[in-house]
Tab-separated table of C-alpha atoms in Angstrom:
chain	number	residue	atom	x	y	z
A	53	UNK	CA	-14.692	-1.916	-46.863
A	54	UNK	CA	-11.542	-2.361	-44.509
A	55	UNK	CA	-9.463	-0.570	-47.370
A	56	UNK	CA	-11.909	2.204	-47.396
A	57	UNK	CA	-12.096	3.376	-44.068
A	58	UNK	CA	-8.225	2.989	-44.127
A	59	UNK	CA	-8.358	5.171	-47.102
A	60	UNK	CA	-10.490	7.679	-45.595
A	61	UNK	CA	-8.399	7.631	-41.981
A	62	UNK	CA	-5.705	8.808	-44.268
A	63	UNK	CA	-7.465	11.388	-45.492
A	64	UNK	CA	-8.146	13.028	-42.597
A	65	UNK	CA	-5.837	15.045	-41.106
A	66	UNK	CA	-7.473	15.798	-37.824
A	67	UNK	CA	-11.015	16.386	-37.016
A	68	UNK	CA	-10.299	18.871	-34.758
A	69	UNK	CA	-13.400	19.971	-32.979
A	70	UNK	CA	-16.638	17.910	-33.718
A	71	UNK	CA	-18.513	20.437	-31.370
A	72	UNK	CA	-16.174	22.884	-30.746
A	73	UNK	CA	-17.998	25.817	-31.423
A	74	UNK	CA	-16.426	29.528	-31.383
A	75	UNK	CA	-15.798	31.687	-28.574
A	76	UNK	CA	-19.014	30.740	-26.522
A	77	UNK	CA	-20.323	32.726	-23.504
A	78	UNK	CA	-19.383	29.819	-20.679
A	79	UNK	CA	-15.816	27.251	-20.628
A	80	UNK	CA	-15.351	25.609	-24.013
A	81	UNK	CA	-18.812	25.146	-26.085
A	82	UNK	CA	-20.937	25.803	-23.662
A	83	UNK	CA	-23.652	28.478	-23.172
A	84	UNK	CA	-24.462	29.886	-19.971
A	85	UNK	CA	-25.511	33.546	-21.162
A	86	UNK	CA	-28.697	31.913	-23.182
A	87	UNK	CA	-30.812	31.350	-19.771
A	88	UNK	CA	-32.095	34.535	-19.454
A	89	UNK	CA	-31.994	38.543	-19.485
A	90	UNK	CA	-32.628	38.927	-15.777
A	91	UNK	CA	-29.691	36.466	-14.365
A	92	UNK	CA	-27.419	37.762	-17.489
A	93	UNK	CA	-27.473	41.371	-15.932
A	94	UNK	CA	-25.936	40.031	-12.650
A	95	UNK	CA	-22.955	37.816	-14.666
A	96	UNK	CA	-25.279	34.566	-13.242
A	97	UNK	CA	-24.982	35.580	-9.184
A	98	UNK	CA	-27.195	33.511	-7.358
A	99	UNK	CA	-28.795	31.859	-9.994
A	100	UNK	CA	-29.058	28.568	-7.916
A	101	UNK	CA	-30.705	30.676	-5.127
A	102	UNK	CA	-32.911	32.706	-7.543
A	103	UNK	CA	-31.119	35.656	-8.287
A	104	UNK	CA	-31.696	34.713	-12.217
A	105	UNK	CA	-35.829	34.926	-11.768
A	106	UNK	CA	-37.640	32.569	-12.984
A	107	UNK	CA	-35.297	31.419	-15.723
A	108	UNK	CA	-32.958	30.032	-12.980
A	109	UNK	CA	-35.062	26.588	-13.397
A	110	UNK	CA	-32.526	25.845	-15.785
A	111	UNK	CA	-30.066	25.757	-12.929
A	112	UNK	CA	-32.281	24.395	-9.514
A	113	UNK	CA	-35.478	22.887	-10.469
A	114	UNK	CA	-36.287	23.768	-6.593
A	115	UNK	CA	-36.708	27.715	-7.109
A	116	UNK	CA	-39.613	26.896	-9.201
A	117	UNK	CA	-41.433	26.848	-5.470
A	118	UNK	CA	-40.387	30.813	-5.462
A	119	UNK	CA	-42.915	31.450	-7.991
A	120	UNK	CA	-46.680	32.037	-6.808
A	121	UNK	CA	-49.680	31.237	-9.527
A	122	UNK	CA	-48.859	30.436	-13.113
A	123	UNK	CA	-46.220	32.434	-14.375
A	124	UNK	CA	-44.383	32.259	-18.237
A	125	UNK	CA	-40.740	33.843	-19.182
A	126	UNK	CA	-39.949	34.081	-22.520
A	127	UNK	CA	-35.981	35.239	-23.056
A	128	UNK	CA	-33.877	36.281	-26.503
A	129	UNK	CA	-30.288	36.566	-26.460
A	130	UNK	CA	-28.141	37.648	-29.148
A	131	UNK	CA	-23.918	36.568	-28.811
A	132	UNK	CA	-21.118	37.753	-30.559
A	133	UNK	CA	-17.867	36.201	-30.374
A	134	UNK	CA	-14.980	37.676	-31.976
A	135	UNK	CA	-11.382	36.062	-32.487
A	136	UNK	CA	-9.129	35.986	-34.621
A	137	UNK	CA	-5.834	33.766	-34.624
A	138	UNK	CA	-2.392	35.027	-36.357
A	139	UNK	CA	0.110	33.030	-37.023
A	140	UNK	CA	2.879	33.643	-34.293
A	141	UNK	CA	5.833	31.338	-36.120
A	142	UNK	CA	5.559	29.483	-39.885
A	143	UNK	CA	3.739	27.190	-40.251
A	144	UNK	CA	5.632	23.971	-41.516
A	145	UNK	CA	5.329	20.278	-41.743
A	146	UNK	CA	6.619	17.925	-39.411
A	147	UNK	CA	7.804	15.225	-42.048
A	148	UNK	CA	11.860	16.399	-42.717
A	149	UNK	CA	12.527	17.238	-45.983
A	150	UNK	CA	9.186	18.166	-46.600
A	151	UNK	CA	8.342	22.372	-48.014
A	152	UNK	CA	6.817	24.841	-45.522
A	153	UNK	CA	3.023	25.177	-45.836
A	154	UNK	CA	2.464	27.109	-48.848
A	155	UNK	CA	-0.669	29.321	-47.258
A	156	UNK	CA	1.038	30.961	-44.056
A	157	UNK	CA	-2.241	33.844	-43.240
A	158	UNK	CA	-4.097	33.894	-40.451
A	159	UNK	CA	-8.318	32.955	-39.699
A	160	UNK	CA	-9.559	35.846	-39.451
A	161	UNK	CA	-12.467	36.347	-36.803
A	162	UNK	CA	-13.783	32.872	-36.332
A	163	UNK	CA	-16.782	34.039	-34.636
A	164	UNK	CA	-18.986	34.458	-37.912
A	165	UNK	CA	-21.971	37.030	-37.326
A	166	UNK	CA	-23.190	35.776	-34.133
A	167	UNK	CA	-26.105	33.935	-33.130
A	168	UNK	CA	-29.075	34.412	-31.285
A	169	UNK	CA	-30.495	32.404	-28.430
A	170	UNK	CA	-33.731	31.476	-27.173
A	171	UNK	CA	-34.742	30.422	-23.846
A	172	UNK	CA	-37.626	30.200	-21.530
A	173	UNK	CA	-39.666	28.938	-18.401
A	174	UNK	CA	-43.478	28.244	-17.300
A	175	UNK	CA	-44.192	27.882	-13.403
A	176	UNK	CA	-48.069	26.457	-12.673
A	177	UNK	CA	-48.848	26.283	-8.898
A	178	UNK	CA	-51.106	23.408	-8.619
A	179	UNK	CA	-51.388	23.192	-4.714
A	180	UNK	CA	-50.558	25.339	-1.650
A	181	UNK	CA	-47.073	22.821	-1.817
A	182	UNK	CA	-47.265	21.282	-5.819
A	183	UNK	CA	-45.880	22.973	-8.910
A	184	UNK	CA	-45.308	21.843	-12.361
A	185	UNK	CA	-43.232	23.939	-15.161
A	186	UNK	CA	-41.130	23.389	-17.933
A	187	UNK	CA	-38.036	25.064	-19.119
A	188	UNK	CA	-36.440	25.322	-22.907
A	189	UNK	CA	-32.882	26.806	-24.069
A	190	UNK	CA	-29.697	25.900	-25.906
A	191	UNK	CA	-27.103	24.738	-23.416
A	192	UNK	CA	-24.635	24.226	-25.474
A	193	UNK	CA	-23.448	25.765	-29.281
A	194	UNK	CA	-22.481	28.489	-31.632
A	195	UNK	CA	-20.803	28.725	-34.863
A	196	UNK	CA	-17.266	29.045	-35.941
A	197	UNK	CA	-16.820	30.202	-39.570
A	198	UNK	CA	-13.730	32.084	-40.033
A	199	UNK	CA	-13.271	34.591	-42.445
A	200	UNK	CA	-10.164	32.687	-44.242
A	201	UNK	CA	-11.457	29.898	-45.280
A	202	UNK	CA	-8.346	28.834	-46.587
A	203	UNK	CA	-5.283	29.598	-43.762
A	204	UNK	CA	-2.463	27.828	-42.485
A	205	UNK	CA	-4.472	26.105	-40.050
A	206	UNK	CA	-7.343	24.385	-42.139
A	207	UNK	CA	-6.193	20.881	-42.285
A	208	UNK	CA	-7.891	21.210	-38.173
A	209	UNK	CA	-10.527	22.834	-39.514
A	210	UNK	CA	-12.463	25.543	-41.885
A	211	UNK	CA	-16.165	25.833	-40.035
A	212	UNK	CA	-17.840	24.442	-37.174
A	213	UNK	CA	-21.529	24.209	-36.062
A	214	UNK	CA	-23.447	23.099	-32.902
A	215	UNK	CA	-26.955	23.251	-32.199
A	216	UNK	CA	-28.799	21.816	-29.157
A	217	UNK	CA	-31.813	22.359	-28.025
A	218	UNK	CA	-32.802	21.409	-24.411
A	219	UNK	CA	-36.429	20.868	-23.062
A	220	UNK	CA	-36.958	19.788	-19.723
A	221	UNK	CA	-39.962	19.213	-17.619
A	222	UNK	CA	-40.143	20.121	-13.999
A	223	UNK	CA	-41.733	19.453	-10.732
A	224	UNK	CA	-41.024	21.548	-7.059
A	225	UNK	CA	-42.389	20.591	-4.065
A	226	UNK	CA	-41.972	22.814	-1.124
A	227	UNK	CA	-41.899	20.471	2.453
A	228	UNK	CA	-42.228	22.990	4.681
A	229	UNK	CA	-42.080	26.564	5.193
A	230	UNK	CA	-37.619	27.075	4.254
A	231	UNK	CA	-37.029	23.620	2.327
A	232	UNK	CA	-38.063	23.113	-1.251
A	233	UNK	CA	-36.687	20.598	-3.409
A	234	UNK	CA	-36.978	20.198	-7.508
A	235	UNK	CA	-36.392	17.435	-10.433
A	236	UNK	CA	-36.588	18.176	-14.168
A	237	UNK	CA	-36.182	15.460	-16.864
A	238	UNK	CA	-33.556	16.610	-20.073
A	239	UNK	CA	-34.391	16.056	-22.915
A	240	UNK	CA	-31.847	17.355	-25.339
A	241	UNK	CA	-31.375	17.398	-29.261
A	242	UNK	CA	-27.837	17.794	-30.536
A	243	UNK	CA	-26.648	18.626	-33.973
A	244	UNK	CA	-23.175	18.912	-35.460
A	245	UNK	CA	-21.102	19.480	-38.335
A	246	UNK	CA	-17.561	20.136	-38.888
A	247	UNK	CA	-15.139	21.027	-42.072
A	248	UNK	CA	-12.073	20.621	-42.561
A	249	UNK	CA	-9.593	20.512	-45.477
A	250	UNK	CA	-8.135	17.407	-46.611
A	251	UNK	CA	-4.706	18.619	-47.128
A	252	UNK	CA	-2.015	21.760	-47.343
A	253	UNK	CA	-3.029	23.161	-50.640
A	254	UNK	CA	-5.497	25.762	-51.270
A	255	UNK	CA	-7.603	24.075	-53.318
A	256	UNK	CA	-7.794	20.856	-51.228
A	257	UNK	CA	-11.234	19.552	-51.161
A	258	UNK	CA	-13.087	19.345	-47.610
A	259	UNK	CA	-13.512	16.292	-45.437
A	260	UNK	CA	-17.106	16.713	-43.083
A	261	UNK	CA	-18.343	15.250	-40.404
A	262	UNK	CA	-21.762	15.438	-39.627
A	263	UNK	CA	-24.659	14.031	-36.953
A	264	UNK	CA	-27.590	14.481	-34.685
A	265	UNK	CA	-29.108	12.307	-31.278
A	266	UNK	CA	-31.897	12.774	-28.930
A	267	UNK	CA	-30.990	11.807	-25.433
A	268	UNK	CA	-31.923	12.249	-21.913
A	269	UNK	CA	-30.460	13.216	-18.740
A	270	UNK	CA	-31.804	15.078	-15.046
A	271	UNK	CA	-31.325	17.851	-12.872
A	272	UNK	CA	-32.458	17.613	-9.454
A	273	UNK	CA	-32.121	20.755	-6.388
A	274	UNK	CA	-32.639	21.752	-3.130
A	275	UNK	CA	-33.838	25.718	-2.014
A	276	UNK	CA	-33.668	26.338	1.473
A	277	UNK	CA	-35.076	29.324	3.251
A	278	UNK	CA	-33.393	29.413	6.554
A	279	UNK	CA	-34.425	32.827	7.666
A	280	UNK	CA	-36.420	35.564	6.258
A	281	UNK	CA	-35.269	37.157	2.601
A	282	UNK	CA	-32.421	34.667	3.043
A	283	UNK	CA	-32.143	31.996	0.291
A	284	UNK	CA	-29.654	29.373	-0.455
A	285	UNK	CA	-30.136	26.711	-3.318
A	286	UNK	CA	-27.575	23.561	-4.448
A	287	UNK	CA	-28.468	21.729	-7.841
A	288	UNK	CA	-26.790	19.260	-9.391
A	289	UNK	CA	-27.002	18.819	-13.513
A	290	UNK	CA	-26.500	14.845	-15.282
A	291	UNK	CA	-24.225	14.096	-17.550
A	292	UNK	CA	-25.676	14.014	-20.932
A	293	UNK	CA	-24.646	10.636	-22.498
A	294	UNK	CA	-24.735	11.658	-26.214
A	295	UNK	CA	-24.921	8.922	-29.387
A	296	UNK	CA	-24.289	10.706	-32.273
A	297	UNK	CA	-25.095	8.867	-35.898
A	298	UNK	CA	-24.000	10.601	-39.080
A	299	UNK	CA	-21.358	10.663	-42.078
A	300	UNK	CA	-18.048	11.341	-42.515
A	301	UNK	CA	-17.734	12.665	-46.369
A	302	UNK	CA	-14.144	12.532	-47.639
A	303	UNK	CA	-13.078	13.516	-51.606
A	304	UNK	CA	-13.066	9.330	-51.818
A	305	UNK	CA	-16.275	8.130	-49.765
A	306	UNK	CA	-19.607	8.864	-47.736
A	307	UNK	CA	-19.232	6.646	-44.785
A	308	UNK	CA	-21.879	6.236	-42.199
A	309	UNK	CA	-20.102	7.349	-38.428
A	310	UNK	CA	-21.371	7.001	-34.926
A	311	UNK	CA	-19.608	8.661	-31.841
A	312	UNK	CA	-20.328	8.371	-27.991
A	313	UNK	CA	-19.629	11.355	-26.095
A	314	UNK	CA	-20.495	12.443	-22.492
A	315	UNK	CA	-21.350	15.954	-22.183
A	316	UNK	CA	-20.546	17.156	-18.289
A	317	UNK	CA	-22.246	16.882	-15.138
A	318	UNK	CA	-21.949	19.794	-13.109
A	319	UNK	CA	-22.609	21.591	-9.725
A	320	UNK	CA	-23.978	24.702	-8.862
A	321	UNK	CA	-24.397	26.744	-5.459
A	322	UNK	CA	-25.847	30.136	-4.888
A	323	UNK	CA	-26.640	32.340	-2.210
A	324	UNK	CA	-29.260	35.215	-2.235
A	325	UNK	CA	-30.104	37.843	0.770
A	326	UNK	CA	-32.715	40.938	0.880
A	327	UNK	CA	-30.476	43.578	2.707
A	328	UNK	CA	-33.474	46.083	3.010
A	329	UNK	CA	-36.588	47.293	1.298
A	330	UNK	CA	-34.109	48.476	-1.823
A	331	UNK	CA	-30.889	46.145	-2.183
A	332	UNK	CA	-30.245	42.266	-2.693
A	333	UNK	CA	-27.208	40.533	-3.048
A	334	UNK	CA	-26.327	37.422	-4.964
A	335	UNK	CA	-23.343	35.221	-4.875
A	336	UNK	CA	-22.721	31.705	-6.781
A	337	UNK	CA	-20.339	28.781	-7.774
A	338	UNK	CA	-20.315	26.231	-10.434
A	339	UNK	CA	-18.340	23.606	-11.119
A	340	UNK	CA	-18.451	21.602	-14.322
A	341	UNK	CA	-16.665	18.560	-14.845
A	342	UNK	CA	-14.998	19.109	-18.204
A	343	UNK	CA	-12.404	16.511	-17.401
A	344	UNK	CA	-14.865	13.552	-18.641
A	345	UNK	CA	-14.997	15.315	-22.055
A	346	UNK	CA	-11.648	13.532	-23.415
A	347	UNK	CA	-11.427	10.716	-26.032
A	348	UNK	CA	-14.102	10.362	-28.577
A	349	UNK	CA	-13.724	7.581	-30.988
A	350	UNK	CA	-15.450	8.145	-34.278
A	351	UNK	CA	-16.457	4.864	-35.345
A	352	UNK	CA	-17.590	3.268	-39.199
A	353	UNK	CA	-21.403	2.356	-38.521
A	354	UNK	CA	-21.871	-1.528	-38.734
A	355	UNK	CA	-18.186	-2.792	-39.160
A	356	UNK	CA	-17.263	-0.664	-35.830
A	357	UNK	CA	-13.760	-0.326	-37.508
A	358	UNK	CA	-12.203	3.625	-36.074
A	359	UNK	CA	-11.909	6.326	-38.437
A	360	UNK	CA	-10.589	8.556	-36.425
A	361	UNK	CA	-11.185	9.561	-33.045
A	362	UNK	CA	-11.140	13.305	-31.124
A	363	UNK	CA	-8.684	13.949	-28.289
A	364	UNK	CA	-9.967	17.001	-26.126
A	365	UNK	CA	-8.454	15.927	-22.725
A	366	UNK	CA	-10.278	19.010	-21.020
A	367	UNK	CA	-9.877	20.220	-17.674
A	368	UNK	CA	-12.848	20.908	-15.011
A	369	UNK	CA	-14.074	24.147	-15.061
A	370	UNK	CA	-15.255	26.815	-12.414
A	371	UNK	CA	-16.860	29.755	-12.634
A	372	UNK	CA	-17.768	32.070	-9.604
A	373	UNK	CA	-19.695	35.553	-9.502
A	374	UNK	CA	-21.416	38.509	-7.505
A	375	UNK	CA	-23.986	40.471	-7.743
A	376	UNK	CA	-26.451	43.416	-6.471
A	377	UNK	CA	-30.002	44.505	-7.017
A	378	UNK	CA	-31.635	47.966	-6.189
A	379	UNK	CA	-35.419	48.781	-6.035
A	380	UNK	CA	-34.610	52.373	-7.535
A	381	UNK	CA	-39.308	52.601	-7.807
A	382	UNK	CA	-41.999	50.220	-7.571
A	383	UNK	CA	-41.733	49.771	-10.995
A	384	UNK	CA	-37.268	49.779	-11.992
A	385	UNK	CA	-35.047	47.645	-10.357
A	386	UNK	CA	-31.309	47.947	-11.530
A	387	UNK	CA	-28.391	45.305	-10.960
A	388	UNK	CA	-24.901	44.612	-11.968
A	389	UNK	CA	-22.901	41.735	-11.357
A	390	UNK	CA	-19.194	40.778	-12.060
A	391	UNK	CA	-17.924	36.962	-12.515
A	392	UNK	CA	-14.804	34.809	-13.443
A	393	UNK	CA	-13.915	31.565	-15.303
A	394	UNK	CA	-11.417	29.434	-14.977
A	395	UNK	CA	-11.541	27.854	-18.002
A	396	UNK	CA	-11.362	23.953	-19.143
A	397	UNK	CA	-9.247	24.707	-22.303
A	398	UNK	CA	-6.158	25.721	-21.730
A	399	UNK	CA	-2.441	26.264	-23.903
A	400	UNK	CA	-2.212	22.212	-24.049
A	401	UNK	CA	-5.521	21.188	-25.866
A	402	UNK	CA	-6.942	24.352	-27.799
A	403	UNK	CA	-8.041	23.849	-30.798
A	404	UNK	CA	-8.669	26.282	-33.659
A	405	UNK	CA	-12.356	26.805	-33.133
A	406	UNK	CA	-12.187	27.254	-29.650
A	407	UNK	CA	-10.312	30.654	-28.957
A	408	UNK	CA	-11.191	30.319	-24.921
A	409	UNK	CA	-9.611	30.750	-21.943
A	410	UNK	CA	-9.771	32.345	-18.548
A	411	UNK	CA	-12.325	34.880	-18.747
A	412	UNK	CA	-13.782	37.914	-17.167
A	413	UNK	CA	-17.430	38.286	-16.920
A	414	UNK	CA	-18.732	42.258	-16.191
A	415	UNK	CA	-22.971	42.651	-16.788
A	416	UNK	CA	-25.581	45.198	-16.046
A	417	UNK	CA	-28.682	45.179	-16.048
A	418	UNK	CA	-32.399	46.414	-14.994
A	419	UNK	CA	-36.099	45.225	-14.850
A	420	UNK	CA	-39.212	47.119	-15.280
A	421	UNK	CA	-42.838	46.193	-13.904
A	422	UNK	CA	-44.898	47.421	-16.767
A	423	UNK	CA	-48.062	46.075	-14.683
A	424	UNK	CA	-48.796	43.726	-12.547
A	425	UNK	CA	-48.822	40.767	-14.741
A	426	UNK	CA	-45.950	42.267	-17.118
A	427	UNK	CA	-42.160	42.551	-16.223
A	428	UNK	CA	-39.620	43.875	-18.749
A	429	UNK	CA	-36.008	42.602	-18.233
A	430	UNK	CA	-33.079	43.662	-20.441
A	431	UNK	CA	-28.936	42.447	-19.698
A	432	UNK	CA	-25.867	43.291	-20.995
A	433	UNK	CA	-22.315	41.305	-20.503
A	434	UNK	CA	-19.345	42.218	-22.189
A	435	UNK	CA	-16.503	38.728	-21.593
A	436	UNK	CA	-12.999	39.993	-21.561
A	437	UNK	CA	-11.341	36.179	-22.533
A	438	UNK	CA	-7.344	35.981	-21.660
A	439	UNK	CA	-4.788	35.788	-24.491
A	440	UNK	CA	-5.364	32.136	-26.447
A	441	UNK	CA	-3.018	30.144	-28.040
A	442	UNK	CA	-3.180	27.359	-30.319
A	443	UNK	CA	-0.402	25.246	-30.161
A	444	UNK	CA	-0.304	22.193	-32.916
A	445	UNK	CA	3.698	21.807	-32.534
A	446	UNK	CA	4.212	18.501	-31.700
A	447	UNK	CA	1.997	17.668	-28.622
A	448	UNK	CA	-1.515	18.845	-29.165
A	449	UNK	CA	-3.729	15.857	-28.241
A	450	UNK	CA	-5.074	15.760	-31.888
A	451	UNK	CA	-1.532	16.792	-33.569
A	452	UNK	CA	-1.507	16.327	-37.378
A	453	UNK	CA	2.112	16.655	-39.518
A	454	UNK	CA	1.330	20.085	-39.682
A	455	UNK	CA	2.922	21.932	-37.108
A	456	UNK	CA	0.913	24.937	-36.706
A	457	UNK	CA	1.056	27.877	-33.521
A	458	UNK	CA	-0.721	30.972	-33.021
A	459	UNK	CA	-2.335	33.709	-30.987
A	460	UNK	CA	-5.835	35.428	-30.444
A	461	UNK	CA	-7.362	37.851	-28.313
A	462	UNK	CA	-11.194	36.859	-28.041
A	463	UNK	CA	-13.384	39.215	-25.967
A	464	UNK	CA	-17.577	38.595	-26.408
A	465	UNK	CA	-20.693	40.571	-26.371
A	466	UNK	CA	-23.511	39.725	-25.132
A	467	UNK	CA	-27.746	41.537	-25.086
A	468	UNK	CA	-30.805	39.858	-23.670
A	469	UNK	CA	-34.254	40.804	-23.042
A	470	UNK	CA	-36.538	38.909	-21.308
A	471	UNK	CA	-40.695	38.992	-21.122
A	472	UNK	CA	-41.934	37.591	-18.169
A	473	UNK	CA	-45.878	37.433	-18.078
A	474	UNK	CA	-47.766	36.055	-15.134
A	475	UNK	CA	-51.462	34.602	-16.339
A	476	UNK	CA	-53.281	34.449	-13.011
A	477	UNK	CA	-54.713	37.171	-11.286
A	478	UNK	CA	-51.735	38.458	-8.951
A	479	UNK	CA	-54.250	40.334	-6.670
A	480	UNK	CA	-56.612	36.652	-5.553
A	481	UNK	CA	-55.397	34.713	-2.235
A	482	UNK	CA	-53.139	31.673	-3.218
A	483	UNK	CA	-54.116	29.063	-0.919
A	484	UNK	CA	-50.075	29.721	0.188
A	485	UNK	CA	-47.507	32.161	-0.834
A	486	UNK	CA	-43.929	31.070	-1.032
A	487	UNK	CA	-41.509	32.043	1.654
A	488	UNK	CA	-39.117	33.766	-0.164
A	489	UNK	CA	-39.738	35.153	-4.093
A	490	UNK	CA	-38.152	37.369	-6.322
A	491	UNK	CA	-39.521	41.140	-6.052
């Protein structure tokens, strides 16, 4: 068995990104922009504080407290990355005496057709200071399929996939009349598969990694309401310790894998203020810490001999952002918001499915009141990502003996629309209204 795995180490060039995932709509493979329509039209501003609505759960568990009765959000997003990476030098083989890579084209756009993304968030007031809710999305994912299957860079990689799906019950209790705090429980599915090609040649046959885990993590926040229309919520997100169990198929062997990774913890602050009867204002900062998102040994299942083992060696990330709302009626309220990334991939550790970087966030966005139990929200965000390079020439943290460099200019779309639906009668006396709420 010893001989195998060595055998099938051999055989594997590099597995490049076992969740790296496209061009997704937050640093690296994560996915802010699938939280909801109303918080997508402001780029995310405030969305600690509640400038996302309702959906902002999914940030600070405390904000639930802004929500009076029993009230359901129900949000669809659809993302499109595009990127494409061109060769910027040939592509050759580190080995001396050895010939030049025989395919020398590019990927082609490694963003595939998109994906859509579905997210939502129930708020029941139990008591005049108790509620309950739940909230559901897909923090993290997308697929990267380019359109050259076979290119210069496929011995890191031909497709990637990542699916989670994130379910989290959650409790707010509001202390007093401008504190509330908030816990959720995470409870998060994660599936993955990655190809690659087992050598230079086009016809080399594909080496995949595959696996799925249930785990569990916690958010916990804090919503204070120091003076009237003013709002101001911290939250803090676990790490999400991840034990993946699957197979690594090479042209020799099927060889059952395990792999431990940590997803990050992270940190977010927002800020939201009522200026007058027409205008709010949002402002917010995360931090993520990427930087614990580094070594990941892939590891033969019961003879815990290494097959191979993933060097990301990320960076933290930040992201901070604005935004404004105006009451234009009773019924339309309009908002735009503007936001920046600094990313936690940078020129040092990209890797061919990843085509991220610094980015630019610019949304818009409005929400209608169709009655008083039904609000309409739709958001747009078009991501303007900084010129990416990949850069597998000699000290790439999961460098192969193919010495591979190129460039891409990724940019991403992004549409939501959002249902919010509130099942009580808004017009009875709650036995006590929150301080501050979203209008």
């Amino acid at each position: 068995m010893k001989g195998l795995v060595r055998t099938a180490a051999a055989a594997t060039v590099s597995l490049a990104a076992l969740l790296a995932a496209g061009a997704a709509s937050a640093s690296s493979f994560a996915i802010r922009s699938g939280q909801g329509a109303e918080g997508l039209g402001m780029a995310y501003a405030g969305s600690a504080s509640g400038g996302a609505g309702i959906a902002g759960m999914a940030w600070n568990p405390a904000i639930i407290t802004m929500f009076p009765g029993r009230t359901s959000n129900w949000n669809f997003t659809y993302l499109n990355a595009n990127a494409s990476y061109n060769p910027n030098a040939p592509t050759r083989l580190a080995v001396p005496g050895l010939p030049l890579s025989p395919i020398q084209n590019g990927t082609g756009n490694i963003g595939g057709d998109g994906a859509f993304i579905p997210a939502s968030a129930s708020a029941w007031q139990l008591t005049d200071r108790l509620w309950i809710g739940m909230t559901s999305g897909a923090p993290y994912g997308l697929r990267s399929k380019p359109d050259q299957q076979v290119n210069a860079a496929q011995v890191y990689g031909r497709s990637a996939k990542l699916a989670t799906v994130n379910v989290s019950p959650t409790v707010g209790y509001q202390i007093n009349d401008w504190i509330s705090v908030g816990a959720a429980l995470q409870i998060q599915y994660l599936n993955a598969s990655l190809k690659q090609a087992s050598g230079i040649a086009p016809t080399a046959a594909p080496v995949i990694l595959e696996g799925d885990t249930i785990d569990f993590g916690y958010r916990f926040g804090v919503n204070l309401t120091p003076f009237q229309g003013t709002s101001i919520g911290i939250a803090y997100r676990s790490m999400m310790h991840q034990t993946l169990e699957g197979t690594f198929r090479t042209p020799l062997a099927v060889i059952p894998v395990k792999a431990n990774l940590n997803l990050p913890d992270s940190v977010v602050f927002g800020v939201s203020q009522v200026i007058n009867d027409r205008w709010q204002v949002h402002a917010g900062v995360e931090w993520t810490n990427w930087s614990r998102f580094r070594n990941i040994p892939i590891v033969a299942r019961g003879i815990g001999v290494p097959v191979t083992s993933l060097n990301f060696q990320y960076d933290d990330a930040w992201f901070f952002s604005v935004g404004a709302e105006y009451k234009y009626s009773n019924a339309l309220t309009l908002r735009a918001g503007v936001g920046y990334e600094l990313s936690a991939v940078n020129d040092r550790n990209r890797t061919i499915f990843i085509a991220d970087n610094d980015r630019l966030w610019l949304s818009a966005g409005l929400s209608y009141q169709v009655t008083d139990k039904l609000k309409l929200d739709l958001g747009y965000t078009f991501i303007d990502v900084k010129k990416a390079n990949v850069n597998y020439t000699g000290t790439h943290p999961q460098q192969s003996a193919v010495l591979y460099s190129a460039d891409a200019k990724p940019y991403i779309n992004i549409a939501s629309v959002g249902i919010t639906y509130r099942w009580d009668d808004p017009t009875q006396t709650i036995p006590a209204q929150p301080v501050v709420r979203k209008y």
